[in-house]
mmCIF file of C-alpha atoms in Angstrom:
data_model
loop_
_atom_site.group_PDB
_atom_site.id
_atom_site.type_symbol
_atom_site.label_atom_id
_atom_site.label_comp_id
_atom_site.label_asym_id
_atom_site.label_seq_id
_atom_site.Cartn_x
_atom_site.Cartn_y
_atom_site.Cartn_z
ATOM 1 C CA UNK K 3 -136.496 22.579 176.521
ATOM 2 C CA UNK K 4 -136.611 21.557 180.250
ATOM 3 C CA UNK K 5 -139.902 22.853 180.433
ATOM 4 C CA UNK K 6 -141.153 21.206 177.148
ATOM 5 C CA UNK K 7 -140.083 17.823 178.522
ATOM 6 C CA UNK K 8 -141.241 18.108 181.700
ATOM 7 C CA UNK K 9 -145.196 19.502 180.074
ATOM 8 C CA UNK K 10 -144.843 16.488 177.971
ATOM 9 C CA UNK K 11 -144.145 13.537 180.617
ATOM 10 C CA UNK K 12 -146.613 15.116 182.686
ATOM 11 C CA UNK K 13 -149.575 14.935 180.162
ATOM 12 C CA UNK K 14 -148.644 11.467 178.992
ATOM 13 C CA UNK K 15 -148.332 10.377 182.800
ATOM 14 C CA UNK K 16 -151.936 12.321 183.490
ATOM 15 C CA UNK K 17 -153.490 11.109 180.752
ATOM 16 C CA UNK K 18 -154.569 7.608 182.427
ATOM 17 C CA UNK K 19 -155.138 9.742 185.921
ATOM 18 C CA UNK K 20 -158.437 10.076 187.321
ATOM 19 C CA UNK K 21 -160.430 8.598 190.407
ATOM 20 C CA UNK K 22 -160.607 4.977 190.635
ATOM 21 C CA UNK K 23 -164.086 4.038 189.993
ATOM 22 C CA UNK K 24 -166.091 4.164 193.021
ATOM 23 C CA UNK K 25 -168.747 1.355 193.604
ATOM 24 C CA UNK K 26 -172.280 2.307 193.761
ATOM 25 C CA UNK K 27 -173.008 4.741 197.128
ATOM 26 C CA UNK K 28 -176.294 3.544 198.881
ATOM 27 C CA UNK K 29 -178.567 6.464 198.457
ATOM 28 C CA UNK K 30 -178.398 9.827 201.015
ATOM 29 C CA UNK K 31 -181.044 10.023 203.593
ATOM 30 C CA UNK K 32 -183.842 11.765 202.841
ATOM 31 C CA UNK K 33 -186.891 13.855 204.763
ATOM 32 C CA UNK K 34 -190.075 14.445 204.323
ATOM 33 C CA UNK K 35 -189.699 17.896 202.289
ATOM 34 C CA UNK K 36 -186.024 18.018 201.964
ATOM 35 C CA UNK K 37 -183.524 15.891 200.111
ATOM 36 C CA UNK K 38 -180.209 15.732 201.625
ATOM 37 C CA UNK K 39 -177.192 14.832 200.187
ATOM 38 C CA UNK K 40 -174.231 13.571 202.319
ATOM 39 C CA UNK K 41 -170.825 14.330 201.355
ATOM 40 C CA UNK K 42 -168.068 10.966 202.379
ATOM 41 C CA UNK K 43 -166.261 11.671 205.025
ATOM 42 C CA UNK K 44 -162.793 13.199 204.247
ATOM 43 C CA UNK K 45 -159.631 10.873 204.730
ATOM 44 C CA UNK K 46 -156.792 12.503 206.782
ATOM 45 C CA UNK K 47 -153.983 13.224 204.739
ATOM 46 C CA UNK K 48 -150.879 11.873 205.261
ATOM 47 C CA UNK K 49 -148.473 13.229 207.437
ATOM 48 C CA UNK K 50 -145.844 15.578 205.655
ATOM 49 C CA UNK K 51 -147.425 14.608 202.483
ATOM 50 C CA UNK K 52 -148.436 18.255 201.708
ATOM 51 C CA UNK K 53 -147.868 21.513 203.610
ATOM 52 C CA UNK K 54 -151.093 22.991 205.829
ATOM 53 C CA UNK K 55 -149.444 26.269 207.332
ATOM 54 C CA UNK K 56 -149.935 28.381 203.995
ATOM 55 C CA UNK K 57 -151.554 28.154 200.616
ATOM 56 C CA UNK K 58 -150.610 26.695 196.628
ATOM 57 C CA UNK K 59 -150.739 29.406 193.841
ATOM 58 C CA UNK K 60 -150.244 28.807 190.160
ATOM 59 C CA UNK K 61 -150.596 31.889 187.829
ATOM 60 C CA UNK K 62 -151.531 32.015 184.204
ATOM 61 C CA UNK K 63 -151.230 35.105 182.610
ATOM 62 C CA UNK K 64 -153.664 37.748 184.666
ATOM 63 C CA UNK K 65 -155.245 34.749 186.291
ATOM 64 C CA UNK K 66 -153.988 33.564 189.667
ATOM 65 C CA UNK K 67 -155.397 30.433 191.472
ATOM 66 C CA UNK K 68 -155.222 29.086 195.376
ATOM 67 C CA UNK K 69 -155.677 25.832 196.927
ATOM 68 C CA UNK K 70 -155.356 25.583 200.793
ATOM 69 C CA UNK K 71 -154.974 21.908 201.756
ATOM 70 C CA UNK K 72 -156.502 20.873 205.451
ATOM 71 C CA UNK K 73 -155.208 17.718 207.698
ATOM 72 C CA UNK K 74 -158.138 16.409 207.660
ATOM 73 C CA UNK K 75 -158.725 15.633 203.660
ATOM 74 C CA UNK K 76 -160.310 18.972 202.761
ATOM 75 C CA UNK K 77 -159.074 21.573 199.869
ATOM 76 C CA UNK K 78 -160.123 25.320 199.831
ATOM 77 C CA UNK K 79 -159.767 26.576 196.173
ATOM 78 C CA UNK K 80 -160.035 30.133 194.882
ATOM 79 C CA UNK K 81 -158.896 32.013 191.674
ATOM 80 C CA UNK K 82 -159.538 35.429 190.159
ATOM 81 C CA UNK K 83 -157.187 38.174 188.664
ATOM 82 C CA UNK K 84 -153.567 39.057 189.728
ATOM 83 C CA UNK K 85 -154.515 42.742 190.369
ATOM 84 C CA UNK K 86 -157.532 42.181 192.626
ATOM 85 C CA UNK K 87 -158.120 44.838 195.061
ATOM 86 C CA UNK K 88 -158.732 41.993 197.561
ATOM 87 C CA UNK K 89 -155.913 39.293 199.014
ATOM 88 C CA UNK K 90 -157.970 36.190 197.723
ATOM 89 C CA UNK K 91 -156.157 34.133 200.053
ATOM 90 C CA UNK K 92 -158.281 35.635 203.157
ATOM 91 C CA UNK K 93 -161.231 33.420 201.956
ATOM 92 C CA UNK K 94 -159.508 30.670 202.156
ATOM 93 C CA UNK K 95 -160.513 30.077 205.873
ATOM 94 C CA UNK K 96 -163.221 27.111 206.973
ATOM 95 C CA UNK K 97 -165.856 29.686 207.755
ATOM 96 C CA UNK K 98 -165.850 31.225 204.318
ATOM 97 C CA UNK K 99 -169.622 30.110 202.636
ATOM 98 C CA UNK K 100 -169.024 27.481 199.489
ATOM 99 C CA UNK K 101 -171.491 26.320 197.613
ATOM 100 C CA UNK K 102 -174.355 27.459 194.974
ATOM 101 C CA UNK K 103 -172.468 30.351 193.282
ATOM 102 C CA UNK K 104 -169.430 31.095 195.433
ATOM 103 C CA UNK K 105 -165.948 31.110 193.954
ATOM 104 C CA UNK K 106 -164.717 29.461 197.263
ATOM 105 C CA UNK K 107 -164.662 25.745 196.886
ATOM 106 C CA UNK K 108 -164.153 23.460 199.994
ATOM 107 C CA UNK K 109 -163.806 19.669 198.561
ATOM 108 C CA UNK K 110 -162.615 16.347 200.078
ATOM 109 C CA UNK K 111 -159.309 14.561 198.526
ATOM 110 C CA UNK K 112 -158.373 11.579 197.641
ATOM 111 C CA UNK K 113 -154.022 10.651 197.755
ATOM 112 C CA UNK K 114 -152.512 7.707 196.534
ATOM 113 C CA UNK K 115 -149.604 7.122 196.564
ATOM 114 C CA UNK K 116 -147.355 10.874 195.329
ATOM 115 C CA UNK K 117 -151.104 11.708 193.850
ATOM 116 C CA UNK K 118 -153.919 13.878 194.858
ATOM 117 C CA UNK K 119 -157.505 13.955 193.322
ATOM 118 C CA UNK K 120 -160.320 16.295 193.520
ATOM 119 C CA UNK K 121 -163.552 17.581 191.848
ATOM 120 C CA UNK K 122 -164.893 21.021 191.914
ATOM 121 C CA UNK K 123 -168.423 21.083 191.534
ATOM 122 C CA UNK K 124 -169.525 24.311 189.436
ATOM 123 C CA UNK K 125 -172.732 25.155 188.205
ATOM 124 C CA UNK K 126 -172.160 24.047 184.388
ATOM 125 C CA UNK K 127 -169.515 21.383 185.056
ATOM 126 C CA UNK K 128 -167.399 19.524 187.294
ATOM 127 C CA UNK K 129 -163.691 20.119 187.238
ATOM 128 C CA UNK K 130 -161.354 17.056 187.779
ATOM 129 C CA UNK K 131 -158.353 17.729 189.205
ATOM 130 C CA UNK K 132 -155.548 15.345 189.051
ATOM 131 C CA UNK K 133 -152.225 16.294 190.966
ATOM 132 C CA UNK K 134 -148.475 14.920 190.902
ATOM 133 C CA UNK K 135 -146.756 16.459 194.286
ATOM 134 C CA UNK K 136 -142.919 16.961 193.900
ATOM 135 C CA UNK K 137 -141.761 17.344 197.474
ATOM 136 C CA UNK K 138 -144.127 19.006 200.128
ATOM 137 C CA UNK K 139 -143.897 22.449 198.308
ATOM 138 C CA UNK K 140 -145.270 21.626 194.567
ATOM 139 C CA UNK K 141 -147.892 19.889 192.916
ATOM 140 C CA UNK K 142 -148.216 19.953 189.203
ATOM 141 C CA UNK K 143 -151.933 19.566 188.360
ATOM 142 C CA UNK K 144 -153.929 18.254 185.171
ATOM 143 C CA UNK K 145 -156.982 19.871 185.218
ATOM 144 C CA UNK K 146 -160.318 18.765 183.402
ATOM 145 C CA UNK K 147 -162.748 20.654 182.585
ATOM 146 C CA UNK K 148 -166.314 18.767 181.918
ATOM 147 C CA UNK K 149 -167.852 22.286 180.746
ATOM 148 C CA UNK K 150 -165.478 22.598 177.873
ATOM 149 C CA UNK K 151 -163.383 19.388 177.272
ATOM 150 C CA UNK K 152 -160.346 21.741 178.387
ATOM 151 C CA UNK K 153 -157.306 20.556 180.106
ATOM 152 C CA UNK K 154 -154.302 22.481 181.412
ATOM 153 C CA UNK K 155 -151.565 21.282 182.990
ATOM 154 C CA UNK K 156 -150.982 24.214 186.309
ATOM 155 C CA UNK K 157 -148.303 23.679 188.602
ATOM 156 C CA UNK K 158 -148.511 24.972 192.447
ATOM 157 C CA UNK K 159 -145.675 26.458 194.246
ATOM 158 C CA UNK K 160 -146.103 26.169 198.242
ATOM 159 C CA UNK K 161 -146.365 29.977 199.968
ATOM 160 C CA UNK K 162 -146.342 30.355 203.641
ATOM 161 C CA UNK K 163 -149.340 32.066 204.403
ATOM 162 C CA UNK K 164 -150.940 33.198 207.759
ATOM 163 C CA UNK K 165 -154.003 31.480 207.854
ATOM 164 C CA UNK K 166 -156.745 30.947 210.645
ATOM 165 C CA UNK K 167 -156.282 27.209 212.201
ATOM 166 C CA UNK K 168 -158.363 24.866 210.535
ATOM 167 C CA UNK K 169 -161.491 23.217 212.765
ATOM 168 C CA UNK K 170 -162.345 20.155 212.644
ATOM 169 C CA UNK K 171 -165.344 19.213 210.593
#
């Protein structure tokens, strides 16, 4: 019943969520062949406002999912089955390639006040993710799927991880 109530409040309270919206961005610079886009600059995160030494995992049936959170305003997400052969948290490190068709995600986020946003680009969709943190070690998230009209409500339990130290961007 706990559980019910607390799934409940949470959708109600997520359902008005979402990024601000932004003002019009002046264009990205551009070359004479090449188009380049330029990603904003990440905004530190607050100190203590989330924990940095380790990673967030939610699980959902043989699913698992990871988001590393940086000081500097970055997220590192992964997910993939419970019995992979692999620790999926190991690619959860700044060097690891994102992008194009990798299942590593490195995005900028966005807090205000006890909330985090994000987007995951994918190649179908964007994924919104809209987070509630309860303490430093869990963040219940609403997450949007633009693919599929989906939502879920995942929460995140802090693990202490070893991870390599985060450099700066």
């Amino acid at each position: 019943m706990r559980y019910t109530t607390t799934a409940i409040f949470l959708s109600l309270l997520f359902l008005g969520c979402g990024p601000e919206p932004v003002a019009e961005q002046p264009t990205a610079p551009t070359t004479e062949d090449t188009l380049v886009v330029a990603e904003p600059d990440p905004i530190p995160l607050p100190e203590g406002f989330l924990r940095t030494d380790g990673v967030y995992r939610s699980s959902m049936g043989k699913l698992v999912y990871f988001i590393r959170f940086f000081p500097e305003g970055r997220a590192m997400l992964i997910g993939g089955l419970t019995d992979s052969p692999q620790d999926l948290r190991e690619a959860l490190e700044p060097s690891t390639p994102t992008g194009g068709t990798s299942i590593v995600h490195k995005v900028p986020v966005t807090v205000r006040g006890d909330s985090i946003f994000f987007v995951t680009p994918a190649m179908r969709g964007d994924i919104d993710y809209a987070g509630m943190r309860h303490g430093t070690d869990s963040v219940t998230f609403r997450k949007y799927s633009h693919v599929t009209g989906n939502q879920v409500i995942a929460s995140y339990r802090f693990e202490l991880y070893d991870l390599p130290t985060a450099q700066p961007q």
